[in-house]
Every structure is written in C-alpha cells, then in structure tokens.
XYZ file of C-alpha atoms in Angstrom:
603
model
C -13.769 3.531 -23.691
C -11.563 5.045 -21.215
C -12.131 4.856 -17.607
C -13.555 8.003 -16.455
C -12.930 7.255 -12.311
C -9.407 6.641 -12.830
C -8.787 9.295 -15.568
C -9.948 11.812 -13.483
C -9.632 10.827 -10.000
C -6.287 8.263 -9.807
C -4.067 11.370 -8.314
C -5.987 12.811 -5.413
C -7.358 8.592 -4.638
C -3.418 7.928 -4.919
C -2.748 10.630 -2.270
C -5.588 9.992 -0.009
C -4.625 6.117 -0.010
C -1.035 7.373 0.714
C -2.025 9.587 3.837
C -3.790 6.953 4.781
C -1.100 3.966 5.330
C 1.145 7.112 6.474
C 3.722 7.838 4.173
C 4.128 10.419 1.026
C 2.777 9.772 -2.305
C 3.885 11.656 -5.607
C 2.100 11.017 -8.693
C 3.917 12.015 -11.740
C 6.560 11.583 -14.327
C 7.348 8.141 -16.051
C 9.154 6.338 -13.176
C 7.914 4.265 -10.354
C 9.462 3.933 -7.218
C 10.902 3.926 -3.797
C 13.371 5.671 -1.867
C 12.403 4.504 1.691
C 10.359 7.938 2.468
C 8.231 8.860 -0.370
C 6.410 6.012 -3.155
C 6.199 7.779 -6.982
C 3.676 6.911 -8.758
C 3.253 7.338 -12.363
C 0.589 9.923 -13.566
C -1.737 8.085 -15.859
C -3.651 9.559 -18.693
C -3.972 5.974 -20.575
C -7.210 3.766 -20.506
C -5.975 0.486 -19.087
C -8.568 -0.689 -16.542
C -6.012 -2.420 -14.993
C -3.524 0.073 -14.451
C -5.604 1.164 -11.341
C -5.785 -1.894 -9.455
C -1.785 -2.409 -10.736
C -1.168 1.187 -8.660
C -2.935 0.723 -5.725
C -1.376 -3.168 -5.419
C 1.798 -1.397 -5.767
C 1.124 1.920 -3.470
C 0.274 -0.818 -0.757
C 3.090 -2.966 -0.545
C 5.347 0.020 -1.059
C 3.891 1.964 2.085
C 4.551 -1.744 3.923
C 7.924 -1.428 3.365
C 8.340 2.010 4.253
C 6.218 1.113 7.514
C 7.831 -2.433 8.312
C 11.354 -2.626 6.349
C 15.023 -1.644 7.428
C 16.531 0.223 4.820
C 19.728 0.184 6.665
C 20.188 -3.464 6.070
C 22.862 -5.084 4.284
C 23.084 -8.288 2.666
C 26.287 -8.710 1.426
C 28.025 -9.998 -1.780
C 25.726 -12.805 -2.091
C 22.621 -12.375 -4.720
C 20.537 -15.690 -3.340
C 20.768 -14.241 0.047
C 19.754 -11.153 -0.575
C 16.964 -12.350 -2.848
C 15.696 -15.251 -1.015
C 15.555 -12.469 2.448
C 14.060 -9.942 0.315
C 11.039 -12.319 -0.850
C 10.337 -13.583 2.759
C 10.312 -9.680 3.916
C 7.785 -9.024 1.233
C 5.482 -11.997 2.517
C 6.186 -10.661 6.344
C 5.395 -6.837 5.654
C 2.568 -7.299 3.827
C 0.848 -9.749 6.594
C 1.385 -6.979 9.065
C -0.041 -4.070 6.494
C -3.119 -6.395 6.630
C -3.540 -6.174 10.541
C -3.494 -2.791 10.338
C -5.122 -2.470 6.670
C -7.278 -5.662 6.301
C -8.078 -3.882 2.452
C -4.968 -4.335 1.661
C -5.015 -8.191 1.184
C -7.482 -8.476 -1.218
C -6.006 -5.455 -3.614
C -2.580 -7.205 -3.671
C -3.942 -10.358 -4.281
C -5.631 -9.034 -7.049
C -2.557 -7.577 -8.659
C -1.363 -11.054 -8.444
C -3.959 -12.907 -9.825
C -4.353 -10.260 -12.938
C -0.732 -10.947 -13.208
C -0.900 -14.836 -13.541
C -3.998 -13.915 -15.948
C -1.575 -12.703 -18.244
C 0.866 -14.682 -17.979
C 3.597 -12.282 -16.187
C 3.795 -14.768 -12.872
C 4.637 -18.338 -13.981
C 5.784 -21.386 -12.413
C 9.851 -22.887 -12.185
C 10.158 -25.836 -14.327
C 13.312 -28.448 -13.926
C 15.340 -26.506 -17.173
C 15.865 -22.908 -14.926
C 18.295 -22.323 -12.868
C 18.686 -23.749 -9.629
C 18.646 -20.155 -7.997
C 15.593 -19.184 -9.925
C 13.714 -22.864 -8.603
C 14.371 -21.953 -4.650
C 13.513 -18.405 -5.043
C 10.395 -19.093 -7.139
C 9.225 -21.587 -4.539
C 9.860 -19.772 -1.383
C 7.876 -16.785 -2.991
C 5.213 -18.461 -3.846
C 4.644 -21.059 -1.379
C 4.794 -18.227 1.096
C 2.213 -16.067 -0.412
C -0.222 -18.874 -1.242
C 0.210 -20.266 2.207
C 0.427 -16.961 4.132
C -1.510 -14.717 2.113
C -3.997 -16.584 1.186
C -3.146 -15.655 -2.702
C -4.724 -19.216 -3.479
C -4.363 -18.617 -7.175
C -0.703 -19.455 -6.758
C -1.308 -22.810 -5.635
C -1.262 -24.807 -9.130
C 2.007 -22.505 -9.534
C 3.272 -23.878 -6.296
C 2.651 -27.375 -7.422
C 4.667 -27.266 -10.428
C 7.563 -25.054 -9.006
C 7.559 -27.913 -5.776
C 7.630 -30.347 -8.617
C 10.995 -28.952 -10.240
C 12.353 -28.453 -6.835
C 11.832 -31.984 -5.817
C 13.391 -33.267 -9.314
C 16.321 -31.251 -9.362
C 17.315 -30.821 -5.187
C 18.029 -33.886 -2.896
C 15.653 -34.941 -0.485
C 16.813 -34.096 2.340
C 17.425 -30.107 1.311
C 13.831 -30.172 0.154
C 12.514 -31.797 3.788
C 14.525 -29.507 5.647
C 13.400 -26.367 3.557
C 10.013 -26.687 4.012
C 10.449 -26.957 8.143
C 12.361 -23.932 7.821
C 9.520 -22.216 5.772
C 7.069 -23.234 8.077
C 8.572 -20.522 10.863
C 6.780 -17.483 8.777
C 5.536 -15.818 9.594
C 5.221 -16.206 13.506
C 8.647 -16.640 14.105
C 9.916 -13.095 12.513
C 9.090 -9.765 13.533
C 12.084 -7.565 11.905
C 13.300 -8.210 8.547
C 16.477 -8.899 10.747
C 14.458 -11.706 11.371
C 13.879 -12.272 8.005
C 17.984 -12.342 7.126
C 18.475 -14.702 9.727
C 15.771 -16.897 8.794
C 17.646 -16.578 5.677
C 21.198 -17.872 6.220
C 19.680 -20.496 8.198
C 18.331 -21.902 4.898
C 22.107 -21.025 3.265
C 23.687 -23.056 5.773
C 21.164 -25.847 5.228
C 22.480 -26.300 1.612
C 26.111 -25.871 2.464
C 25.453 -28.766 4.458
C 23.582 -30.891 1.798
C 26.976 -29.552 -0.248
C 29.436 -31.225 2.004
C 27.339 -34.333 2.665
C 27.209 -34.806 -1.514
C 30.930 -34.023 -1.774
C 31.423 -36.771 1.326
C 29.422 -39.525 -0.505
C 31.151 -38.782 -4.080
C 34.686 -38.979 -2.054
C 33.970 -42.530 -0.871
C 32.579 -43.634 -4.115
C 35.303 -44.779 -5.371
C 36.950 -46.675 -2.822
C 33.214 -49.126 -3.024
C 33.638 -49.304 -6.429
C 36.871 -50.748 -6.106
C 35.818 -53.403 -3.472
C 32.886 -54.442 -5.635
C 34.271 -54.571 -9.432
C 35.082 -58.666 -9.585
C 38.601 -59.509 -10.426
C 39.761 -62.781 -12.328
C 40.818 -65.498 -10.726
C 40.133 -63.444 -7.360
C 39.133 -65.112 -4.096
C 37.854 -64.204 -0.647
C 39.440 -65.076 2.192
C 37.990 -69.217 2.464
C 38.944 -69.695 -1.131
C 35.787 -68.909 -2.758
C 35.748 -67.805 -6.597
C 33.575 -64.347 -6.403
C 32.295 -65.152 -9.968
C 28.196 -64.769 -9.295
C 26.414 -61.815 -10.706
C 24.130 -61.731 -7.496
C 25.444 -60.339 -4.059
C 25.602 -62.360 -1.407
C 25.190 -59.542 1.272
C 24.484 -55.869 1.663
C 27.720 -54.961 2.186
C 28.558 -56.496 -1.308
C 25.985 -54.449 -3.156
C 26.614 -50.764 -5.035
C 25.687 -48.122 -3.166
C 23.426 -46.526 -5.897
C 21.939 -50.068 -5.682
C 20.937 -49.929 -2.329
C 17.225 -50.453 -1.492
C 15.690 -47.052 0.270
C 15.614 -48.621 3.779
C 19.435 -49.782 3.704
C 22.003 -48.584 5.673
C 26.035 -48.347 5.144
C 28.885 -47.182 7.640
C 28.413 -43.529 6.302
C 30.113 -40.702 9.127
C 27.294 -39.038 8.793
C 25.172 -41.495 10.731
C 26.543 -43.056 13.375
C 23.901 -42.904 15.857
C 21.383 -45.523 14.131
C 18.121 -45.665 15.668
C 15.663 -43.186 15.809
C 18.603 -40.708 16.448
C 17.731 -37.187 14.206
C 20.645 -37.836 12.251
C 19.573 -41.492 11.272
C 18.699 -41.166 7.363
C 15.885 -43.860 7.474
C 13.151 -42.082 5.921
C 13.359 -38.063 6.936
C 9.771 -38.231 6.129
C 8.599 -40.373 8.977
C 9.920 -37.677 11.737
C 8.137 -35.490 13.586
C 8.705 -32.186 12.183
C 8.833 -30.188 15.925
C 11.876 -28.006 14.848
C 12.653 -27.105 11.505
C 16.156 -27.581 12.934
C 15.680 -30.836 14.107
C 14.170 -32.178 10.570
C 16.709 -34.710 8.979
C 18.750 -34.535 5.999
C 18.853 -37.807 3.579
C 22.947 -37.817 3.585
C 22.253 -41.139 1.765
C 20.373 -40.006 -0.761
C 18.516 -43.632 -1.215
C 15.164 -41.909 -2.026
C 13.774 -42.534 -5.621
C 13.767 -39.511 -5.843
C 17.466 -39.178 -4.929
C 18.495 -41.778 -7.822
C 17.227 -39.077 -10.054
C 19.273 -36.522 -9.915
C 22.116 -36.405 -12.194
C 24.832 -34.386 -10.351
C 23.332 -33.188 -6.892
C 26.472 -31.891 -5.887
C 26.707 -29.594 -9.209
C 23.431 -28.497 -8.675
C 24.348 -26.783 -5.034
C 27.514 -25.411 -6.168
C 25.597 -23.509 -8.937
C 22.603 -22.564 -6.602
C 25.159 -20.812 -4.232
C 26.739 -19.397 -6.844
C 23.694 -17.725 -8.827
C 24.078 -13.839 -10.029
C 20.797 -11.623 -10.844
C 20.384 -12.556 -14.373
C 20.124 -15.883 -13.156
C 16.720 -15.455 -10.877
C 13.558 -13.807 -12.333
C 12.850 -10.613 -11.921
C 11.286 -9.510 -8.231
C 7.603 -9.509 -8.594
C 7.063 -5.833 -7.598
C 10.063 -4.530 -9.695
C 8.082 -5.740 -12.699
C 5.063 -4.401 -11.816
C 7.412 -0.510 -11.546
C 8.181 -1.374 -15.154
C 4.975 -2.020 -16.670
C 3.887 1.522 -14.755
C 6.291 3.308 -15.761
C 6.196 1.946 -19.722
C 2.077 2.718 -19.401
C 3.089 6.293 -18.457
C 6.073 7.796 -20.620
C 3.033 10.396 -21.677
C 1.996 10.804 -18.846
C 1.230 14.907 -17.078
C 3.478 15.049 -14.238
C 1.674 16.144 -11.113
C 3.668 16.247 -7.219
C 2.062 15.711 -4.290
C 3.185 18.536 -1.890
C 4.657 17.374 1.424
C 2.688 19.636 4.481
C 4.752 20.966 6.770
C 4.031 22.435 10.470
C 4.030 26.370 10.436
C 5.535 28.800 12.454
C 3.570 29.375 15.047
C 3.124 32.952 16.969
C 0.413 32.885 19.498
C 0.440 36.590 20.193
C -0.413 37.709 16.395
C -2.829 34.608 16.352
C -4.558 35.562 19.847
C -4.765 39.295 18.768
C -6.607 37.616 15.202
C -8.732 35.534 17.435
C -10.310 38.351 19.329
C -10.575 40.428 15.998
C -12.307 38.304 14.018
C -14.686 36.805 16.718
C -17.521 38.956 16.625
C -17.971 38.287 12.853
C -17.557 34.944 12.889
C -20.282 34.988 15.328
C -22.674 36.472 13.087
C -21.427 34.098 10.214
C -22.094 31.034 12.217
C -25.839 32.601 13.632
C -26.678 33.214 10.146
C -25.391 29.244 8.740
C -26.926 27.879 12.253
C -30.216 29.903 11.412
C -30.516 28.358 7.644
C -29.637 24.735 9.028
C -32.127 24.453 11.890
C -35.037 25.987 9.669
C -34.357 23.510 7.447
C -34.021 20.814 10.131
C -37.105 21.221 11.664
C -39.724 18.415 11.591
C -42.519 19.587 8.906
C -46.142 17.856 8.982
C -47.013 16.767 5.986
C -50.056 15.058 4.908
C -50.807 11.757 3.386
C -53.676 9.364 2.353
C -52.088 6.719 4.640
C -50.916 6.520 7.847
C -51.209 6.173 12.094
C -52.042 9.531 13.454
C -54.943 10.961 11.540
C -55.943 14.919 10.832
C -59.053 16.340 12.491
C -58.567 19.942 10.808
C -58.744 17.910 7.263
C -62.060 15.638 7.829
C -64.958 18.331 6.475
C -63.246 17.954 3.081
C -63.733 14.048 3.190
C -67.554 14.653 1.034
C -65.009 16.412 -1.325
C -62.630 13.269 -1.867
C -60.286 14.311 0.044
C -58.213 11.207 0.685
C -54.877 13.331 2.244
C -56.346 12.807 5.730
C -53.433 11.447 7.468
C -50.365 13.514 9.339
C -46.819 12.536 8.802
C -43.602 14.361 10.160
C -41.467 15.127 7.738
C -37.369 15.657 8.627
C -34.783 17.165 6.942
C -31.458 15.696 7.559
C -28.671 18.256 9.076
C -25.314 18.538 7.588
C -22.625 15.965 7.229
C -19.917 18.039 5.724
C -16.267 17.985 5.775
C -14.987 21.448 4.551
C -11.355 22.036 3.339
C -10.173 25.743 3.616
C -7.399 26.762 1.166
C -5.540 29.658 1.866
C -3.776 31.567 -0.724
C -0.589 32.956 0.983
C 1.806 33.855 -2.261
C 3.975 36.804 -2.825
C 0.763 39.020 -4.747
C -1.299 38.708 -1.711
C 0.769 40.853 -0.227
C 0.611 43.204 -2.901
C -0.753 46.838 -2.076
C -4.389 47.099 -3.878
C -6.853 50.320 -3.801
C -10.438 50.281 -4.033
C -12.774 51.307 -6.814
C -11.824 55.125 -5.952
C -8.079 54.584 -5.792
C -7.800 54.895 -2.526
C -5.154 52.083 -0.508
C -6.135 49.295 0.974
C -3.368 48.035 1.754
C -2.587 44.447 1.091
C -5.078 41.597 0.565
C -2.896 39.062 3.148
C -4.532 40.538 6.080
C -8.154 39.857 4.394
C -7.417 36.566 3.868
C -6.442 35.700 7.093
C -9.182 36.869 8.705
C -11.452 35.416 6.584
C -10.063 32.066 6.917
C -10.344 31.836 10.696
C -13.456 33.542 10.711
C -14.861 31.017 8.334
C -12.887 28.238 10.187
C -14.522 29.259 13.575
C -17.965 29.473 12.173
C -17.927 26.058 10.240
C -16.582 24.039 13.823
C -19.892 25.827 15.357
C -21.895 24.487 12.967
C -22.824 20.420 14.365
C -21.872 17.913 11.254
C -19.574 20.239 9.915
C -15.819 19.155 9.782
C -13.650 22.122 8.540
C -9.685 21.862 8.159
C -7.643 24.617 6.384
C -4.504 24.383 4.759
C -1.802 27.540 3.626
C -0.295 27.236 0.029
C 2.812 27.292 -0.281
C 5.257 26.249 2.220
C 8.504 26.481 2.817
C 8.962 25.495 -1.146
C 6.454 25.877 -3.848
C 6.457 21.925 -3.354
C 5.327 21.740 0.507
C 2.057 23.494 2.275
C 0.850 24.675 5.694
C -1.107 22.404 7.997
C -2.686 25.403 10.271
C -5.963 22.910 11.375
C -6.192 19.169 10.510
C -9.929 18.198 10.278
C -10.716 16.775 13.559
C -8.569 19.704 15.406
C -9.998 22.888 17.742
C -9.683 26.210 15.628
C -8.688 27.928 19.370
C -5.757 25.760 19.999
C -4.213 26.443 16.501
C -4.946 30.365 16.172
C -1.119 31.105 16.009
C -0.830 29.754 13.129
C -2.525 31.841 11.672
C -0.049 34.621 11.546
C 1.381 34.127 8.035
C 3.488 36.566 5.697
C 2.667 36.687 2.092
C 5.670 34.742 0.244
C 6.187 32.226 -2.584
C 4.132 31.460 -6.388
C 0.689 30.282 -6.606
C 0.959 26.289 -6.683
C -2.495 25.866 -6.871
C -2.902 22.999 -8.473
C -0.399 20.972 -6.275
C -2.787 22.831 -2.881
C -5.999 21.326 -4.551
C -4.776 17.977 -4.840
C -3.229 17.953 -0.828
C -6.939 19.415 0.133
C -8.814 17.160 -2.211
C -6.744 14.049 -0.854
C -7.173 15.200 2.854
C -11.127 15.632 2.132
C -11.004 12.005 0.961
C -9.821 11.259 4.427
C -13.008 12.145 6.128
C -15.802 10.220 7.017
C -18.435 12.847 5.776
C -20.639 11.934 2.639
C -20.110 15.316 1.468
C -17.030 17.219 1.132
C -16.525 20.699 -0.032
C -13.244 21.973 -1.220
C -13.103 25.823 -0.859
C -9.932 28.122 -1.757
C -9.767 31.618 -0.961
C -7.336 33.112 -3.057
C -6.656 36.087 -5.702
C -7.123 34.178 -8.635
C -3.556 33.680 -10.379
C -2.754 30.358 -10.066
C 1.101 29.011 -11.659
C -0.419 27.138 -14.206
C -3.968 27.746 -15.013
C -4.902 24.832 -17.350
C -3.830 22.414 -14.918
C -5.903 23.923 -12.110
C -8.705 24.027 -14.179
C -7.788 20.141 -14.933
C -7.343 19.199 -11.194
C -10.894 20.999 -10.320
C -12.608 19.094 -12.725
C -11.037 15.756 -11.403
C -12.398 16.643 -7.858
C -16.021 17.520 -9.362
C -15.812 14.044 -10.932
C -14.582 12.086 -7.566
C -17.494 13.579 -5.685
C -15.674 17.107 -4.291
C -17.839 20.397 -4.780
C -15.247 23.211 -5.515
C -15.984 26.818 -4.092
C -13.877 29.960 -4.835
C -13.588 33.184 -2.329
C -11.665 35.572 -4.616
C -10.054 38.162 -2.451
C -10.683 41.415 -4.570
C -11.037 39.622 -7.791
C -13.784 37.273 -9.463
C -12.428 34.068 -9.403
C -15.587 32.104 -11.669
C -12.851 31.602 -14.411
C -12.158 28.857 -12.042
C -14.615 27.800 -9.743
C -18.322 27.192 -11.068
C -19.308 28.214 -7.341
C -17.881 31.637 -6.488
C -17.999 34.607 -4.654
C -16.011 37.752 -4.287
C -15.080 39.916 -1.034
C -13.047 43.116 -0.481
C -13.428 43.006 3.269
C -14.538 40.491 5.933
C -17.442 42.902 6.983
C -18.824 41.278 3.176
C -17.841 37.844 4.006
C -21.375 37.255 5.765
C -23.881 38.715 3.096
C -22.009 36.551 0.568
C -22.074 33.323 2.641
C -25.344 33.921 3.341
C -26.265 32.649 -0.203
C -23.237 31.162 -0.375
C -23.881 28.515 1.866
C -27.256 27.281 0.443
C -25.348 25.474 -1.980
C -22.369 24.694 0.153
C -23.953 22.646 3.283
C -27.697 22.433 1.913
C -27.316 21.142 -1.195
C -29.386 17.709 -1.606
C-alpha cells in the first residue's frame, strides 16, 4: 500500500522544511545533491515508507552544511585528511543545526538507525584497511558520543576493537584525547582541519618512533645471540638459557613495566614522555597524553608490523575507505527515483519596487477594500457572538423556561455558546504572465483593455481586507519572476500590506508556471502557525502544464491546504473545486461575499 502523505505531500513538506532551515530546496529529477546554495532532492512517486524519513535525514544535514560549512576549503592531495576532517565537520554541523533545530537530532538519528537496520552502516573489523579502521571509528565514536546516535555504540565497540588490534597503543591513547576536543573546542570547520592534522602528525610520530625501535633492533640482537666459547669480561662462559639481568633480556621480551635506554625517554619519572603505562596519566591535554614508544603493552606484542600498518594508513586512496555515510544515502535516493516527475522549486526574488504607481493603487483600491473587509468582518463577528443555548444541566438556570417543567421539560438550564474566530493564513497568487496583458472585450465586444490592471487591484484589495480581518494572516506572491523558474515576494505573511504597496506595480510578462507558484505558496503556507491555510490564485486560467497543476492541487488538498480560484474573465473550476469568476473589482465583493463562507468559516 503506498503511502498516501508522502505520495502526495513530500514536495511542498520538502520545500517548507527547506525555507525553514534557510536555504533552497528543488525536488526533482533522479539526482541528489549539493552545490553549496541549493539541496536537490529527488521527486518520489515510489512507495518506500522509508524514503521519507531517508529525505528529510538528508535535507537536514545538507541545509547544516550550507549553514555551517566552508566551501572554500581545501584539503589538499591527501584522501585521509580530507576524509577524516570531513567526518568531524559532519558531527560539528549537525550539533549546531540542533541548537537552532532541536528536530533535527532525532530525524538524523533515525536515518541512521534505519540504516544499521539494514545493514548499510557496519562496523571495521581487523581485515580492512587501516584508513577505513580510523575513519570508521572517528565517525562513529563521534556521533554516538556527540549525537547521542546510541545505536552506534555496539558498532563503536567492535570498530575500537580492530583499532586497538591493529594500531599501537600509544596512537590509540593519544587519539582518543584528541577526539575528546569535539565538539567544544571547534567552531569553523577550519577548526575542524586543524583538529585534523593534529591527529596526522600524531601518527607520523608513532611512524618515526616504530622506524626508531626497528633501527636499533638489530644492534640488541647482536649483543644477546650467545657465541661459542664467548666470555664476558671476568671470564665467565655466557652458556645459561636464563638472563642474568634486564639489560641481557630481548626487547620483545621485556615485561610491560621495563625500561631500556630508548632516545625517546630520557626524562624517566613521571615526565609526559616516560612510557610507563600511558594509561595511568591524567588525560588534561590531549597534547600532553603519552605515546607507548616502547610498545611493551600486550597489546603492542600483537601487532605484526606496526610500522607497515602507518605507512599504509597515510598512504590510503578513496577506494580504500568506505563510502561517506551521506553520499550513500544520495545514491539510494537517487536509484529510488530514476521514474521519478521532475518538479523545481522556484527561487523568490525581491521585485521592483515603484512607490508612486503602488501609492496611486493604494488610494484606488481603498474604498473597496473597505467594503470587502466590512462585509468579511460582518460574517465573522455574527458568527462569533456568544449564543445561549439551553441544556438539561448546568449553573445558571432559565426562568423564561420553568412553566413548561409540568410538560417534561428537562432543557431548563442556560449555557453560552461561542463560536471560535478565524485562524487563517491566506496565500495570494498572482497571475502576472504575458496573456494577462492581453486586450479582452466584454460580452458586447466592447474593450476592456487588459486583465493585468484587474488583477492587481484585486490582489491588494483582497490583501488589505484579509490583514483587517483579526486571525487572518494573508501573504501574496507574483508568478513568474525574473525566469519562469523564480517568483515575486510582494508581502511575506507576517508583513504590513501599506509598507509593500509599490510592489505592486507589475507589467504582464513571462508563461504561466503555475504549478512551480503553487508549490512556493503551498510551502510558504506550511510556514505559518495557523491551523488553517487557504491557498488562493487569481489568475486567467492557462496554466504551462495543466495535468501537473491539477496534480500539485490535489497534493495540497491532501496535506491539509484548501485551494480557491479567482479567474480573471474566465471560469477557472476546471481547476479549483472552489471558484469564482470576476470581470471587474466592483464584482470582487458580491462574489467574496459567498466566497468567504467557505474560505474563513469553514468548520
């Protein structure tokens, strides 16, 4: 069974969510992706229920990085680095999307748990790839430990595991203190970079301190292998098995809390560079935590070839670490979608603004709007008013009812009764293409001259009576903009109709994207805090593409938008189920007048 919400409402939710976290959303196509401005989505026509919560985990930390990230940064030659800085940015952007966004948390950590679910997020064992062990641990201890995405922690434990059995000691001590800086200690995915070659630098220096012990290897071997017929200096045969002394013994012998004449620790003592058990420090600086140059751990003894396992760390390529979480989620989007209807956001731009055309529309259309507004005000208080009605219990009883009591009356009681005023935000679309501005006559041929003036009128008439109207929110948006891809912001719900009125001063140019206007009007509607929203369009009827209108209207009937249609000249019911037609503003009132029962009264 498909699901319905997401069928019909993922593109205009996908918008809203967009305008929301502040950055532009296109849903549409087969890819998925970023280009530091705008997030693509997909449009999905499939019946995966988990495509949704894929998307919006997706759309989230996307806008983070458009929000947080520097997209001007460079990381050089070097895949680990840029990998390893790329998965601390991702744990640093999205812990400062969730100040702002607290949502946000819980839907990427339920991307990732669906993801370990199904298998797509697994832990590093001890056969991968050096490369692929650090990055899988840094990503994951970070997120379970920052994010709170707890369902990585038996992942953690099994990636630690591998690290621990392939890495010496003292890289793995030294790592975690460096870890243990996010995400306080970066605000800038600068921050991030140099967090970054800080834990580069740690394992160059784990490098040199295993190509330091294998260099002197030798040298003790020769000392200890027993000659014949050798003797020390008092004359002593060295023919027993069993050292005598420490000095004496093989270094890979060594017990863990023996010490040799290593460079690398000459201070002794307590000293940070003494390699007595790193674990046993206080950890106060991630800096200041202690490498095991010895390597006389256990855990140490373990490892095969230490020193081959750096070199190859530092020299890993992409194929060689998995695949970045997010990048795989793009894939399986954009795989779920190859069918998928392609449908762009529009971008809204700021119109030109002329205050003297709008000022001269102002005082024009004023005295009608009036009368709009007293007629809407008129129908909402009557139906506002507190009503008695009667009941058979209650505190305040009826005198004018007791004679019927003999009857059996049992309705004795009063009760007030109150109808609850609107709490509507109301999105004006204004049709503003090239045939508005066509010359039309009326029934008797005679010219009218174009229908652009109409509409403009209309719209800031009907914008000036909704803002009178208390619990009414109106905005109103022109279609198209500069392109047949962008719109017109003339009022942003929230804004006074009198300080935008030059805006209204618009010239009849462009197609009909209709469908693309819906979708910016039906996503800014979602933005509101009103229960109700009402998407209106005042237009000629002739929309680019007709089926996908008709498609888009039905999606905002199913999310919860009521759709309304002013056809300017022309019955418009071919696509609105709601609709009226005018000729001139003068009818604009009679109409609304019935109009506007279903509009703001509705139940």
């Amino acid at each position: 069974m498909k699901n319905r919400t997401l069928h019909n409402a993922f593109p205009i939710v996908a918008a809203a969510i967009g305008n929301r976290f502040g950055v532009k959303v296109r849903v549409g196509g087969d890819k998925a992706e970023t280009d530091g401005q705008t997030i693509w989505l997909p449009g999905y026509e499939g019946d995966d229920a988990d495509y949704q919560d894929v998307a919006w985990g997706l759309l989230a930390h996307e806008a983070a990085h458009i929000r947080y990230s520097d997209f001007t940064l460079r990381y050089g030659s070097s895949v680990l680095r840029r990998r390893l800085c790329n998965a601390i940015e991702d744990v640093r952007i999205e812990h400062e999307l969730a100040k702002d966004f607290p949502g946000t948390k819980l839907t990427i950590r339920t991307v990732i748990e669906k993801m370990i679910a199904k298998g797509d997020f697994v832990a590093s064992n001890i056969d991968d790839h050096p490369a692929n062990i650090l990055y899988s641990f840094v990503l994951k201890s970070l997120r379970a430990r920052v994010l709170g995405q707890t369902a990585l922690l038996p992942l953690v434990a099994q990636t630690e595991a591998a690290l621990k059995a392939k890495f010496p000691k003292g890289a793995v001590t030294r790592l975690k203190g460096l870890l243990s800086e996010v995400p306080l200690g970066l605000q800038s995915e600068s921050d991030c970079l140099q967090l970054t070659d800080r834990i580069l630098t740690m394992i160059e220096q784990e490098l040199e301190q295993q190509r330091q012990r294998n260099q002197a290897q030798p040298s003790a071997d020769e000392e200890n292998t027993p000659k014949p017929n050798d003797k020390d200096q008092d004359g002593k045969s060295d023919d027993s098995n069993t050292p005598d002394s420490q000095d004496e013994m093989n270094p890979d012998e060594q017990l863990p809390n023996d010490t040799d004449d290593d460079p690398s620790s000459e201070s002794g003592g307590n000293d940070d560079s003494n390699p007595r058990n790193p674990d046993d420090e206080p950890a106060t600086s991630p800096d200041s935590i202690p490498s095991n140059p010895q390597g006389d751990d256990e855990e140490d003894t373990e490892i095969a070839d230490p020193m081959g396992v750096l070199q190859t760390l530092l020299s890993a390529g992409d194929s060689d670490i998995e695949q970045d979480l997010f990048e795989s989620l793009k894939s399986a989007l954009s795989l779920a979608a190859e069918n998928g209807s392609e449908l762009l956001m529009p971008s809204g731009h700021e119109p030109p603004m002329d205050d003297r055309a709008g000022a001269f529309l102002l005082r024009k259309v004023q005295g009608e709007s009036g009368k709009i507004r007293a007629s809407l005000q008129g129908l909402v208080q009557s139906q506002t008013l507190s009503r008695s009605q009667h009941a058979s219990r209650g505190q305040r009883m009826s005198g004018k009812r007791l004679h019927r009591l003999p009857l059996g009356e049992t309705k004795l009681f009063q009760r007030k009764q109150t109808k609850t005023s609107p709490n509507t935000a109301i999105h004006l679309l204004l049709d503003k293409s090239e045939s508005m501005g066509y010359q039309v006559s009326d029934s008797q041929g005679q010219p009218m001259g174009s229908r652009m003036p109409i509409a403009l009128e209309a719209t800031l008439a009907l914008a000036l009576a909704f803002e009178g109207i208390p619990g009414v929110n109106p905005g109103v948006t022109a279609f198209p903009g500069h392109q047949d891809d962008s719109v017109y912001r003339l009022l942003e719900h929230g804004q006074r109709v009198n300080a935008r009125t030059g805006v209204f001063s618009l010239a009849a140019t462009g197609s009909t994207p209709m469908t693309e206007a819906i979708w910016f009007g039906a996503a800014s509607l979602l933005r509101c805090r009103e229960p109700r929203k009402v998407l209106m369009v005042i237009t000629d009827g002739q929309p680019n593409d007709t089926l996908s209108t008709l498609e888009l209207l039905q999606r905002c009937r199913d999310s919860g938008i009521e759709t309304v249609g002013v056809g300017l000249g022309l019955d418009v019911s071919h696509l609105f189920p709601v609709a009226i037609s005018i000729n001139d503003l003068s009818e604009l009132r009679a109409q609304l007048f019935e109009l506007s029962k279903a509009v703001l009264l509705a139940a």
